[in-house]
Short mmCIF file of C-alpha atoms in Angstrom, two decimals:
data_model
loop_
_atom_site.label_atom_id
_atom_site.label_comp_id
_atom_site.label_asym_id
_atom_site.label_seq_id
_atom_site.Cartn_x
_atom_site.Cartn_y
_atom_site.Cartn_z
CA UNK A 1 -26.79 -46.93 -80.99
CA UNK A 2 -29.16 -44.44 -79.43
CA UNK A 3 -30.68 -46.37 -76.54
CA UNK A 4 -31.65 -43.68 -74.05
CA UNK A 5 -31.84 -39.99 -73.23
CA UNK A 6 -29.34 -38.65 -70.70
CA UNK A 7 -31.31 -37.11 -67.86
CA UNK A 8 -30.77 -36.37 -64.17
CA UNK A 9 -27.01 -35.93 -64.67
CA UNK A 10 -25.38 -32.82 -63.20
CA UNK A 11 -22.28 -31.22 -64.66
CA UNK A 12 -19.63 -29.96 -62.27
CA UNK A 13 -20.05 -26.37 -61.20
CA UNK A 14 -18.08 -23.75 -63.14
CA UNK A 15 -18.77 -20.40 -64.75
CA UNK A 16 -19.47 -18.50 -61.53
CA UNK A 17 -17.84 -15.89 -59.29
CA UNK A 18 -16.19 -17.55 -56.33
CA UNK A 19 -16.46 -14.32 -54.32
CA UNK A 20 -20.00 -13.17 -55.15
CA UNK A 21 -21.34 -16.57 -54.10
CA UNK A 22 -19.58 -16.47 -50.71
CA UNK A 23 -21.40 -14.03 -48.38
CA UNK A 24 -19.38 -15.07 -45.33
CA UNK A 25 -16.08 -14.28 -47.05
CA UNK A 26 -17.32 -10.88 -48.22
CA UNK A 27 -18.48 -10.07 -44.69
CA UNK A 28 -15.11 -11.04 -43.25
CA UNK A 29 -13.24 -8.81 -45.70
CA UNK A 30 -15.48 -5.85 -44.94
CA UNK A 31 -15.05 -6.41 -41.21
CA UNK A 32 -11.25 -6.05 -41.35
CA UNK A 33 -11.31 -2.99 -43.58
CA UNK A 34 -10.13 -4.66 -46.77
CA UNK A 35 -12.61 -2.87 -49.03
CA UNK A 36 -9.83 -1.35 -51.13
CA UNK A 37 -8.90 -4.85 -52.28
CA UNK A 38 -12.41 -5.97 -53.20
CA UNK A 39 -12.44 -4.86 -56.87
CA UNK A 40 -9.25 -6.78 -57.61
CA UNK A 41 -10.42 -9.83 -55.68
CA UNK A 42 -13.79 -9.76 -57.42
CA UNK A 43 -12.16 -9.68 -60.83
CA UNK A 44 -9.83 -12.50 -59.83
CA UNK A 45 -12.71 -14.61 -58.48
CA UNK A 46 -14.57 -14.24 -61.77
CA UNK A 47 -11.52 -15.26 -63.82
CA UNK A 48 -10.91 -18.25 -61.56
CA UNK A 49 -14.52 -19.38 -61.82
CA UNK A 50 -14.56 -19.58 -65.61
CA UNK A 51 -15.02 -22.98 -67.17
CA UNK A 52 -11.75 -22.44 -69.05
CA UNK A 53 -9.83 -22.02 -65.78
CA UNK A 54 -11.32 -25.18 -64.30
CA UNK A 55 -10.34 -26.97 -67.51
CA UNK A 56 -6.74 -25.75 -67.16
CA UNK A 57 -6.68 -27.00 -63.56
CA UNK A 58 -7.89 -30.41 -64.64
CA UNK A 59 -5.40 -30.62 -67.50
CA UNK A 60 -2.26 -29.64 -65.58
CA UNK A 61 -3.01 -32.31 -62.98
CA UNK A 62 -3.32 -34.87 -65.78
CA UNK A 63 -0.48 -33.65 -68.04
CA UNK A 64 2.06 -33.61 -65.25
CA UNK A 65 5.60 -32.12 -65.19
CA UNK A 66 8.45 -34.01 -66.85
CA UNK A 67 12.18 -33.92 -66.14
CA UNK A 68 14.79 -33.33 -68.84
CA UNK A 69 18.12 -34.14 -67.23
CA UNK A 70 20.25 -33.41 -70.32
CA UNK A 71 20.00 -31.37 -73.48
CA UNK A 72 20.37 -32.91 -76.95
CA UNK A 73 24.16 -32.82 -76.76
CA UNK A 74 24.53 -34.33 -73.31
CA UNK A 75 24.91 -31.17 -71.25
CA UNK A 76 23.25 -31.40 -67.84
CA UNK A 77 20.28 -29.01 -67.63
CA UNK A 78 17.98 -30.51 -64.93
CA UNK A 79 14.98 -28.75 -66.40
CA UNK A 80 11.37 -29.52 -65.52
CA UNK A 81 8.87 -28.91 -68.30
CA UNK A 82 5.25 -27.96 -67.56
CA UNK A 83 2.03 -27.73 -69.49
CA UNK A 84 1.34 -24.16 -70.64
CA UNK A 85 -1.58 -23.99 -68.20
CA UNK A 86 0.82 -24.11 -65.26
CA UNK A 87 2.45 -20.90 -66.43
CA UNK A 88 -0.93 -19.33 -67.14
CA UNK A 89 -2.21 -19.92 -63.60
CA UNK A 90 1.03 -18.73 -62.01
CA UNK A 91 0.87 -15.61 -64.16
CA UNK A 92 -2.71 -14.99 -63.00
CA UNK A 93 -1.70 -15.35 -59.37
CA UNK A 94 1.33 -13.11 -59.70
CA UNK A 95 -0.62 -10.54 -61.71
CA UNK A 96 -3.15 -10.28 -58.89
CA UNK A 97 -0.27 -9.25 -56.57
CA UNK A 98 -0.88 -12.23 -54.31
CA UNK A 99 2.82 -12.92 -53.74
CA UNK A 100 3.85 -9.64 -52.13
CA UNK A 101 0.48 -8.11 -51.19
CA UNK A 102 0.86 -8.64 -47.41
CA UNK A 103 4.21 -6.80 -47.39
CA UNK A 104 3.41 -3.98 -49.80
CA UNK A 105 2.91 -0.39 -48.69
CA UNK A 106 -0.02 1.74 -49.83
CA UNK A 107 1.47 4.10 -52.48
CA UNK A 108 -0.79 6.93 -51.30
CA UNK A 109 0.23 6.86 -47.64
CA UNK A 110 3.56 5.04 -47.63
CA UNK A 111 2.09 2.80 -44.93
CA UNK A 112 0.96 -0.83 -45.12
CA UNK A 113 -2.66 -0.94 -46.28
CA UNK A 114 -5.16 -2.19 -43.68
CA UNK A 115 -6.67 -5.58 -44.37
CA UNK A 116 -3.86 -6.58 -46.72
CA UNK A 117 -3.25 -9.93 -45.01
CA UNK A 118 -6.94 -10.82 -45.06
CA UNK A 119 -7.15 -9.75 -48.71
CA UNK A 120 -4.16 -11.96 -49.55
CA UNK A 121 -5.72 -14.87 -47.62
CA UNK A 122 -8.95 -14.38 -49.56
CA UNK A 123 -7.08 -14.47 -52.88
CA UNK A 124 -5.17 -17.58 -51.84
CA UNK A 125 -8.45 -19.15 -50.67
CA UNK A 126 -10.13 -18.39 -53.99
CA UNK A 127 -7.23 -19.75 -56.06
CA UNK A 128 -6.99 -22.89 -53.93
CA UNK A 129 -10.59 -23.76 -54.73
CA UNK A 130 -9.66 -24.22 -58.38
CA UNK A 131 -6.03 -25.43 -58.40
CA UNK A 132 -3.71 -26.10 -55.46
CA UNK A 133 -0.42 -27.19 -57.01
CA UNK A 134 0.42 -23.72 -58.30
CA UNK A 135 0.16 -22.45 -54.74
CA UNK A 136 3.30 -24.35 -53.69
CA UNK A 137 5.91 -22.04 -55.28
CA UNK A 138 3.68 -19.05 -54.48
CA UNK A 139 3.58 -20.02 -50.79
CA UNK A 140 7.33 -20.52 -50.46
CA UNK A 141 8.15 -17.30 -52.32
CA UNK A 142 5.87 -15.25 -50.11
CA UNK A 143 7.18 -16.90 -46.93
CA UNK A 144 10.77 -16.14 -47.94
CA UNK A 145 10.16 -12.38 -47.93
CA UNK A 146 10.31 -11.79 -44.13
CA UNK A 147 13.41 -13.99 -43.91
CA UNK A 148 15.22 -12.29 -46.80
CA UNK A 149 14.44 -8.88 -45.32
CA UNK A 150 16.95 -9.67 -42.59
CA UNK A 151 19.73 -10.06 -45.18
CA UNK A 152 20.41 -6.56 -46.60
CA UNK A 153 22.61 -7.60 -49.51
CA UNK A 154 20.23 -10.27 -50.77
CA UNK A 155 17.17 -8.12 -50.08
CA UNK A 156 18.46 -5.18 -52.10
CA UNK A 157 19.23 -7.51 -54.96
CA UNK A 158 15.92 -9.40 -54.96
CA UNK A 159 13.35 -6.86 -53.74
CA UNK A 160 12.06 -5.74 -57.14
CA UNK A 161 11.80 -9.29 -58.45
CA UNK A 162 9.96 -10.53 -55.37
CA UNK A 163 7.47 -7.65 -55.49
CA UNK A 164 6.96 -7.79 -59.25
CA UNK A 165 3.48 -8.59 -60.59
CA UNK A 166 4.90 -9.62 -63.98
CA UNK A 167 5.32 -13.34 -64.50
CA UNK A 168 8.66 -14.54 -65.86
CA UNK A 169 8.84 -18.28 -66.41
CA UNK A 170 12.24 -18.29 -68.14
CA UNK A 171 15.03 -20.52 -66.85
CA UNK A 172 17.80 -17.92 -66.75
CA UNK A 173 20.12 -16.46 -64.07
CA UNK A 174 18.65 -14.30 -61.34
CA UNK A 175 19.90 -10.97 -62.64
CA UNK A 176 18.07 -11.55 -65.94
CA UNK A 177 14.67 -12.27 -64.37
CA UNK A 178 11.78 -9.79 -64.11
CA UNK A 179 10.29 -11.79 -61.24
CA UNK A 180 11.42 -14.84 -59.29
CA UNK A 181 10.09 -17.83 -57.36
CA UNK A 182 11.74 -19.33 -54.29
CA UNK A 183 11.54 -22.83 -52.86
CA UNK A 184 12.73 -24.75 -49.80
CA UNK A 185 15.07 -27.68 -49.18
CA UNK A 186 14.95 -29.17 -45.68
CA UNK A 187 13.88 -32.81 -45.73
CA UNK A 188 16.45 -35.58 -46.06
CA UNK A 189 16.01 -39.37 -46.29
CA UNK A 190 17.15 -40.15 -42.77
CA UNK A 191 15.52 -37.25 -40.97
CA UNK A 192 12.07 -36.24 -42.17
CA UNK A 193 10.77 -33.76 -39.60
CA UNK A 194 13.98 -34.17 -37.58
CA UNK A 195 15.99 -31.55 -39.45
CA UNK A 196 18.83 -31.84 -36.93
CA UNK A 197 19.52 -35.31 -38.36
CA UNK A 198 20.43 -33.77 -41.74
CA UNK A 199 23.84 -34.62 -43.16
CA UNK A 200 24.22 -32.13 -46.04
CA UNK A 201 27.47 -30.21 -45.52
CA UNK A 202 28.40 -26.61 -46.29
CA UNK A 203 32.06 -25.67 -46.58
CA UNK A 204 33.03 -21.98 -46.58
CA UNK A 205 34.87 -20.47 -49.53
CA UNK A 206 37.24 -18.08 -47.84
CA UNK A 207 36.22 -16.66 -44.48
CA UNK A 208 32.56 -17.70 -44.77
CA UNK A 209 30.18 -16.28 -42.19
CA UNK A 210 26.95 -14.40 -42.71
CA UNK A 211 26.57 -13.40 -46.36
CA UNK A 212 29.63 -15.50 -47.25
CA UNK A 213 29.97 -18.05 -50.03
CA UNK A 214 29.78 -21.79 -49.28
CA UNK A 215 29.88 -25.05 -51.22
CA UNK A 216 27.09 -27.53 -50.39
CA UNK A 217 27.42 -31.31 -50.70
CA UNK A 218 24.62 -33.71 -49.86
CA UNK A 219 21.01 -34.45 -50.78
CA UNK A 220 17.38 -33.49 -50.23
CA UNK A 221 14.65 -36.10 -50.27
CA UNK A 222 11.91 -33.53 -50.94
CA UNK A 223 12.92 -30.40 -52.84
CA UNK A 224 10.03 -28.21 -53.96
CA UNK A 225 9.74 -26.84 -56.49
CA UNK A 226 12.97 -27.55 -58.40
CA UNK A 227 12.36 -24.96 -61.13
CA UNK A 228 12.26 -22.13 -58.60
CA UNK A 229 14.95 -19.54 -59.20
CA UNK A 230 16.50 -20.17 -55.79
CA UNK A 231 15.92 -22.25 -52.66
CA UNK A 232 16.50 -21.78 -48.95
CA UNK A 233 18.40 -24.88 -47.88
CA UNK A 234 19.45 -26.24 -44.49
CA UNK A 235 23.02 -27.64 -44.33
CA UNK A 236 25.62 -28.15 -41.61
CA UNK A 237 28.64 -25.87 -41.38
CA UNK A 238 32.04 -27.30 -40.36
CA UNK A 239 31.23 -26.99 -36.65
CA UNK A 240 28.30 -29.39 -37.16
CA UNK A 241 25.62 -26.77 -36.57
CA UNK A 242 22.86 -26.29 -39.16
CA UNK A 243 22.86 -23.12 -41.23
CA UNK A 244 20.37 -21.71 -43.73
CA UNK A 245 21.68 -21.05 -47.24
CA UNK A 246 20.37 -19.17 -50.26
CA UNK A 247 21.03 -21.54 -53.17
CA UNK A 248 20.22 -20.12 -56.65
CA UNK A 249 19.53 -22.27 -59.68
CA UNK A 250 22.33 -20.44 -61.54
CA UNK A 251 25.70 -19.37 -60.14
CA UNK A 252 26.66 -15.69 -60.28
CA UNK A 253 28.96 -16.42 -63.24
CA UNK A 254 25.96 -17.59 -65.29
CA UNK A 255 26.70 -21.33 -65.15
CA UNK A 256 24.17 -23.84 -63.88
CA UNK A 257 24.51 -24.47 -60.15
CA UNK A 258 25.35 -28.04 -59.11
CA UNK A 259 21.87 -28.89 -57.84
CA UNK A 260 21.24 -32.12 -59.72
CA UNK A 261 17.67 -33.40 -59.92
CA UNK A 262 17.62 -37.16 -59.42
CA UNK A 263 13.95 -37.68 -60.15
CA UNK A 264 10.50 -36.14 -59.70
CA UNK A 265 8.24 -37.51 -57.00
CA UNK A 266 5.19 -39.54 -58.10
CA UNK A 267 2.76 -38.11 -55.57
CA UNK A 268 -0.78 -39.05 -54.54
CA UNK A 269 -1.95 -35.52 -55.31
CA UNK A 270 -0.44 -32.09 -55.94
CA UNK A 271 0.41 -33.52 -59.33
CA UNK A 272 0.57 -30.27 -61.27
CA UNK A 273 3.49 -29.21 -59.07
CA UNK A 274 6.95 -30.77 -59.31
CA UNK A 275 8.58 -32.11 -56.17
CA UNK A 276 11.96 -33.72 -56.53
CA UNK A 277 14.98 -35.44 -55.04
CA UNK A 278 18.27 -33.62 -55.56
CA UNK A 279 21.99 -34.02 -54.95
CA UNK A 280 24.29 -31.07 -54.23
CA UNK A 281 27.76 -31.48 -55.69
CA UNK A 282 29.67 -28.47 -54.34
CA UNK A 283 26.64 -26.30 -55.06
CA UNK A 284 27.04 -22.54 -54.64
CA UNK A 285 25.21 -21.06 -51.64
CA UNK A 286 25.20 -17.93 -49.46
CA UNK A 287 24.80 -18.19 -45.68
CA UNK A 288 21.72 -16.42 -44.32
CA UNK A 289 21.85 -15.41 -40.69
CA UNK A 290 24.53 -16.66 -38.37
CA UNK A 291 26.17 -20.08 -38.46
CA UNK A 292 24.24 -22.50 -36.28
CA UNK A 293 20.99 -20.53 -36.61
CA UNK A 294 19.68 -22.34 -39.66
CA UNK A 295 16.73 -24.02 -38.00
CA UNK A 296 15.31 -20.85 -36.38
CA UNK A 297 15.78 -19.07 -39.72
CA UNK A 298 13.92 -21.69 -41.72
CA UNK A 299 11.27 -22.13 -39.00
CA UNK A 300 10.41 -18.44 -39.35
CA UNK A 301 9.66 -19.17 -42.99
CA UNK A 302 7.66 -22.25 -41.97
CA UNK A 303 5.52 -20.14 -39.64
CA UNK A 304 4.19 -18.36 -42.72
CA UNK A 305 3.84 -21.47 -44.87
CA UNK A 306 1.80 -23.14 -42.13
CA UNK A 307 -0.74 -20.35 -42.38
CA UNK A 308 -0.93 -21.06 -46.11
CA UNK A 309 -1.65 -24.71 -45.34
CA UNK A 310 -4.61 -23.69 -43.19
CA UNK A 311 -6.01 -21.35 -45.84
CA UNK A 312 -5.38 -23.89 -48.61
CA UNK A 313 -7.23 -26.64 -46.75
CA UNK A 314 -10.11 -24.27 -46.03
CA UNK A 315 -10.22 -23.61 -49.79
CA UNK A 316 -10.56 -27.33 -50.52
CA UNK A 317 -13.36 -27.61 -47.98
CA UNK A 318 -15.11 -24.68 -49.64
CA UNK A 319 -14.87 -26.10 -53.15
CA UNK A 320 -15.98 -29.56 -52.00
CA UNK A 321 -19.00 -27.96 -50.33
CA UNK A 322 -20.00 -25.82 -53.31
CA UNK A 323 -19.74 -28.75 -55.69
CA UNK A 324 -21.84 -30.87 -53.31
CA UNK A 325 -24.49 -28.17 -52.95
CA UNK A 326 -24.66 -27.62 -56.70
CA UNK A 327 -25.03 -31.34 -57.32
CA UNK A 328 -27.70 -31.97 -54.69
CA UNK A 329 -29.77 -29.01 -55.84
CA UNK A 330 -30.01 -30.48 -59.34
CA UNK A 331 -29.88 -34.26 -58.86
CA UNK A 332 -33.09 -36.16 -58.02
CA UNK A 333 -33.52 -39.47 -56.22
CA UNK A 334 -36.60 -41.22 -54.86
CA UNK A 335 -38.91 -38.48 -56.09
CA UNK A 336 -37.08 -35.51 -54.56
CA UNK A 337 -34.03 -33.38 -55.17
CA UNK A 338 -31.15 -34.69 -53.07
CA UNK A 339 -30.99 -31.41 -51.18
CA UNK A 340 -34.54 -32.07 -49.96
CA UNK A 341 -33.73 -35.49 -48.50
CA UNK A 342 -33.58 -35.20 -44.67
CA UNK A 343 -30.42 -37.23 -44.14
CA UNK A 344 -28.60 -35.49 -46.99
CA UNK A 345 -29.57 -32.15 -45.46
CA UNK A 346 -27.86 -33.19 -42.22
CA UNK A 347 -24.67 -34.02 -44.13
CA UNK A 348 -24.75 -30.75 -46.07
CA UNK A 349 -25.43 -28.72 -42.93
CA UNK A 350 -22.42 -30.29 -41.23
CA UNK A 351 -20.24 -29.50 -44.25
CA UNK A 352 -21.38 -25.86 -44.31
CA UNK A 353 -20.54 -25.41 -40.63
CA UNK A 354 -17.08 -26.89 -41.09
CA UNK A 355 -16.37 -24.77 -44.16
CA UNK A 356 -17.34 -21.44 -42.65
CA UNK A 357 -15.53 -22.19 -39.39
CA UNK A 358 -12.33 -22.96 -41.34
CA UNK A 359 -12.63 -19.77 -43.40
CA UNK A 360 -13.31 -17.56 -40.37
CA UNK A 361 -10.31 -19.03 -38.56
CA UNK A 362 -8.09 -18.57 -41.62
CA UNK A 363 -8.89 -14.88 -41.94
CA UNK A 364 -8.55 -14.33 -38.20
CA UNK A 365 -5.06 -15.82 -38.32
CA UNK A 366 -4.22 -13.65 -41.32
CA UNK A 367 -5.15 -10.61 -39.23
CA UNK A 368 -2.85 -11.84 -36.47
CA UNK A 369 0.04 -11.95 -38.95
CA UNK A 370 -0.79 -8.39 -40.02
CA UNK A 371 -0.70 -7.11 -36.43
CA UNK A 372 1.99 -9.37 -34.99
CA UNK A 373 3.58 -6.51 -33.03
CA UNK A 374 0.59 -6.76 -30.68
CA UNK A 375 1.23 -9.40 -27.96
CA UNK A 376 -2.36 -10.63 -28.19
CA UNK A 377 -2.04 -11.12 -31.93
CA UNK A 378 1.30 -12.90 -31.51
CA UNK A 379 -0.47 -15.44 -29.32
CA UNK A 380 -2.91 -16.18 -32.12
CA UNK A 381 -0.07 -16.35 -34.61
CA UNK A 382 2.29 -18.57 -32.63
CA UNK A 383 -0.14 -20.75 -30.72
CA UNK A 384 -3.30 -21.02 -32.80
CA UNK A 385 -1.60 -21.31 -36.21
CA UNK A 386 -0.06 -24.76 -35.57
CA UNK A 387 -3.26 -25.94 -33.88
CA UNK A 388 -5.28 -24.75 -36.87
CA UNK A 389 -2.90 -26.44 -39.30
CA UNK A 390 -3.35 -29.69 -37.39
CA UNK A 391 -7.14 -29.48 -37.27
CA UNK A 392 -8.25 -27.83 -40.52
CA UNK A 393 -5.87 -29.90 -42.65
CA UNK A 394 -7.04 -33.11 -40.97
CA UNK A 395 -10.67 -32.15 -41.50
CA UNK A 396 -10.03 -31.49 -45.18
CA UNK A 397 -8.87 -35.08 -45.65
CA UNK A 398 -12.06 -36.48 -44.12
CA UNK A 399 -14.53 -34.00 -45.53
CA UNK A 400 -13.36 -34.07 -49.14
CA UNK A 401 -14.05 -37.80 -48.97
CA UNK A 402 -17.49 -37.14 -47.53
CA UNK A 403 -18.28 -34.59 -50.23
CA UNK A 404 -17.12 -37.06 -52.86
CA UNK A 405 -19.68 -39.53 -51.53
CA UNK A 406 -22.43 -36.94 -52.00
CA UNK A 407 -21.81 -37.25 -55.74
CA UNK A 408 -21.64 -41.04 -55.52
CA UNK A 409 -19.92 -42.74 -58.43
CA UNK A 410 -19.81 -39.43 -60.30
CA UNK A 411 -17.59 -38.06 -57.53
CA UNK A 412 -15.27 -41.07 -57.62
CA UNK A 413 -14.34 -40.63 -61.27
CA UNK A 414 -10.66 -39.66 -61.33
CA UNK A 415 -10.91 -36.82 -63.84
CA UNK A 416 -13.42 -34.86 -61.75
CA UNK A 417 -13.01 -32.00 -59.29
CA UNK A 418 -13.96 -34.11 -56.28
CA UNK A 419 -11.31 -36.74 -56.95
CA UNK A 420 -8.65 -34.06 -57.35
CA UNK A 421 -9.65 -32.44 -54.06
CA UNK A 422 -9.60 -35.81 -52.32
CA UNK A 423 -6.11 -36.61 -53.60
CA UNK A 424 -4.86 -33.11 -52.87
CA UNK A 425 -6.12 -32.80 -49.30
CA UNK A 426 -3.50 -34.88 -47.42
CA UNK A 427 -0.51 -32.81 -48.57
CA UNK A 428 -1.27 -29.84 -46.30
CA UNK A 429 -1.50 -32.12 -43.29
CA UNK A 430 1.93 -33.60 -44.06
CA UNK A 431 3.86 -30.66 -45.53
CA UNK A 432 5.50 -28.12 -43.20
CA UNK A 433 5.09 -30.41 -40.19
CA UNK A 434 2.81 -33.39 -39.65
CA UNK A 435 -0.11 -33.39 -37.24
CA UNK A 436 2.00 -34.61 -34.33
CA UNK A 437 4.64 -31.96 -34.97
CA UNK A 438 1.95 -29.26 -34.94
CA UNK A 439 0.50 -30.51 -31.67
CA UNK A 440 3.95 -30.55 -30.08
CA UNK A 441 4.50 -26.99 -31.30
CA UNK A 442 1.26 -25.97 -29.60
CA UNK A 443 2.36 -27.60 -26.34
CA UNK A 444 5.77 -25.89 -26.49
CA UNK A 445 4.14 -22.51 -27.14
CA UNK A 446 1.87 -22.98 -24.12
CA UNK A 447 4.79 -24.07 -21.93
CA UNK A 448 6.84 -21.01 -22.96
CA UNK A 449 4.08 -18.55 -22.12
CA UNK A 450 1.20 -20.07 -20.14
CA UNK A 451 -0.13 -16.64 -19.22
CA UNK A 452 -0.62 -15.74 -22.88
CA UNK A 453 -2.48 -19.01 -23.36
CA UNK A 454 -4.74 -18.33 -20.40
CA UNK A 455 -5.41 -14.81 -21.70
CA UNK A 456 -6.46 -16.36 -25.01
CA UNK A 457 -8.89 -18.64 -23.18
CA UNK A 458 -10.27 -15.62 -21.34
CA UNK A 459 -10.88 -14.05 -24.75
CA UNK A 460 -12.83 -17.14 -25.80
CA UNK A 461 -14.69 -17.13 -22.48
CA UNK A 462 -15.92 -13.60 -23.08
CA UNK A 463 -17.19 -14.41 -26.56
CA UNK A 464 -18.86 -17.63 -25.39
CA UNK A 465 -20.32 -16.34 -22.13
CA UNK A 466 -23.83 -17.45 -23.13
CA UNK A 467 -22.85 -20.94 -24.29
CA UNK A 468 -22.65 -23.43 -21.37
CA UNK A 469 -21.40 -26.32 -23.52
CA UNK A 470 -18.51 -24.31 -24.89
CA UNK A 471 -17.60 -22.95 -21.48
CA UNK A 472 -17.46 -26.47 -20.10
CA UNK A 473 -14.91 -27.25 -22.82
CA UNK A 474 -12.96 -24.15 -21.82
CA UNK A 475 -12.84 -25.36 -18.22
CA UNK A 476 -11.66 -28.78 -19.38
CA UNK A 477 -8.90 -27.20 -21.49
CA UNK A 478 -7.73 -25.07 -18.57
CA UNK A 479 -7.69 -28.13 -16.35
CA UNK A 480 -5.39 -29.96 -18.80
CA UNK A 481 -2.57 -27.56 -17.86
CA UNK A 482 -2.32 -29.36 -14.51
CA UNK A 483 -1.48 -32.64 -16.28
CA UNK A 484 2.16 -33.78 -15.86
CA UNK A 485 4.17 -32.85 -19.00
CA UNK A 486 4.76 -36.38 -20.30
CA UNK A 487 1.08 -37.26 -19.96
CA UNK A 488 0.05 -33.96 -21.49
CA UNK A 489 2.26 -34.57 -24.52
CA UNK A 490 0.39 -37.80 -25.18
CA UNK A 491 -2.86 -35.80 -25.10
CA UNK A 492 -1.55 -33.26 -27.60
CA UNK A 493 -4.12 -34.02 -30.29
CA UNK A 494 -6.98 -33.71 -27.83
CA UNK A 495 -5.51 -30.45 -26.53
CA UNK A 496 -5.08 -28.92 -30.00
CA UNK A 497 -8.52 -30.08 -31.16
CA UNK A 498 -10.22 -28.47 -28.19
CA UNK A 499 -8.29 -25.26 -28.70
CA UNK A 500 -9.26 -24.97 -32.38
CA UNK A 501 -12.93 -25.79 -31.84
CA UNK A 502 -13.14 -23.16 -29.12
CA UNK A 503 -11.42 -20.60 -31.36
CA UNK A 504 -13.85 -21.37 -34.19
CA UNK A 505 -16.83 -21.24 -31.86
CA UNK A 506 -15.76 -17.85 -30.48
CA UNK A 507 -15.23 -16.43 -33.97
CA UNK A 508 -18.60 -17.65 -35.21
CA UNK A 509 -20.36 -16.32 -32.12
CA UNK A 510 -18.74 -12.92 -32.66
CA UNK A 511 -19.04 -12.63 -36.44
CA UNK A 512 -21.55 -15.06 -37.97
CA UNK A 513 -25.35 -14.99 -37.83
CA UNK A 514 -26.75 -16.56 -34.67
CA UNK A 515 -28.16 -19.55 -36.54
CA UNK A 516 -24.66 -20.44 -37.76
CA UNK A 517 -22.99 -20.07 -34.35
CA UNK A 518 -25.85 -21.88 -32.59
CA UNK A 519 -25.62 -24.85 -34.94
CA UNK A 520 -21.82 -25.04 -34.69
CA UNK A 521 -21.63 -24.75 -30.91
CA UNK A 522 -24.63 -27.01 -30.37
CA UNK A 523 -23.06 -29.79 -32.42
CA UNK A 524 -19.30 -29.48 -31.87
CA UNK A 525 -19.54 -29.61 -28.08
CA UNK A 526 -21.98 -32.49 -28.06
CA UNK A 527 -20.15 -35.58 -26.77
CA UNK A 528 -21.67 -37.63 -29.60
CA UNK A 529 -20.43 -35.35 -32.40
CA UNK A 530 -17.54 -36.20 -34.67
CA UNK A 531 -17.77 -39.91 -35.39
CA UNK A 532 -19.08 -39.29 -38.91
CA UNK A 533 -20.17 -36.24 -40.89
CA UNK A 534 -23.91 -35.62 -40.74
CA UNK A 535 -24.45 -37.26 -37.37
CA UNK A 536 -25.55 -33.96 -35.84
CA UNK A 537 -29.19 -33.55 -34.81
CA UNK A 538 -30.73 -31.16 -37.38
CA UNK A 539 -33.74 -30.50 -35.17
CA UNK A 540 -33.64 -26.85 -34.21
CA UNK A 541 -30.95 -26.13 -36.84
CA UNK A 542 -31.81 -23.64 -39.58
CA UNK A 543 -30.65 -25.93 -42.39
CA UNK A 544 -32.18 -23.81 -45.16
CA UNK A 545 -30.42 -20.73 -43.78
CA UNK A 546 -27.09 -22.56 -43.59
CA UNK A 547 -27.28 -23.84 -47.16
CA UNK A 548 -28.42 -20.51 -48.58
CA UNK A 549 -25.63 -18.67 -46.78
CA UNK A 550 -23.06 -21.21 -47.93
CA UNK A 551 -23.95 -20.88 -51.61
CA UNK A 552 -26.95 -18.69 -52.49
CA UNK A 553 -29.28 -20.53 -54.84
#
């Protein structure tokens, strides 16, 4: 029956360039000297924005991975099968050089290219707006590079495959692969974030020691992603101290390694990606670093993956915002477009401020990783990164829900972009250290080097010299250092939140138009801000300027 015409319905946004519609991101890339990377990023942004790519992202989160434990004749294979779209998106990412870009030298000069970390962060940010699950193996592979560099034998063997831009999805031994993916195995049932509670054992074969062969026995409660070509795994050596081991999917003799997948996790989000539980039954592994140094080794890798969590959550905020802006510019209610409704404008303005602040912080942290030999940059890297992971990932959980509400019932439909973002958002807050773990890391970093922390606050003070509200927050943060340690630990979330908001405010004051910085600082340091999105006072805020900058109409 034909009972009515379909009007006033708005399709989800696709078929656009994710870079050309993001002036703030383009400005940030130009500012750090990443112009050489812009043509490649622009091409990638266009490919990502195609309707076909959005369709692949939707499909691979609906047609999820499946586990084949045995082949047709009963041989154990532990193979995870994916939709073809999973391989297509990984191939796109690898082909854009987004795995090894931050570590690659400029072929013309033999030196690392300036802006390479910001360019990588931009590519990761663009990809994460369309599909996040594929970023899990990409993140872990990239983060393994600085750790593997410290192991000459492994590094010489794996260098070409790690730096390759050719995708190779075959399940074959390492020496047959054109490129490889690496994963991580830390979490056990009884320990969670407390890696020292792990019980997996590693027995040496022969003398053992750094670069030596071991046999691993035990389990991992979260093992991502099981089809990676190798994993970095924490296990205890005979003296009871944790070590870090390189555990390939295939043994050197070409037989399958004894890493047995028990089941795949049925997760809230991140459904395109396979996470698993595994048992090691005398699995082959090679010790990385010294015995007893497993946790520092794996934490170095986690330092990099935490940056990825920040950038990935900023990407979700960005996509939620662009979908909300697109919808409200085309949907009408009560005689006006939604974007013209005063209260909706307050919500959208708040979302734009949060999105740009997260992006600016992400790229600033990427620059710190690029220049980590500089003590000032190391402070950003070691102190602000965990604080940013705590804050930006938390905000993504709340704000994807708020953006979903902008679309109403259309946003709540499970096969839409908004629902996928909403389900995806919590993983970055949990993975690589929960919010409390991040806040404790911030407090430990401050305790180790309080002078570096105070120098960072002086940096913020200089940028915010004309903003009394922000400077009052700076004074309050300085004063918190006088709090007894046990009391200060209990205030860790307040401490980290203040630190991140001040960092974002300083970055926006330095790099964004005045109307953006004014609106952010005027709202975020108002004692009444933060209870709900859109509760800011839009009087005196250039809402039209914010919305146009966020996504030019």
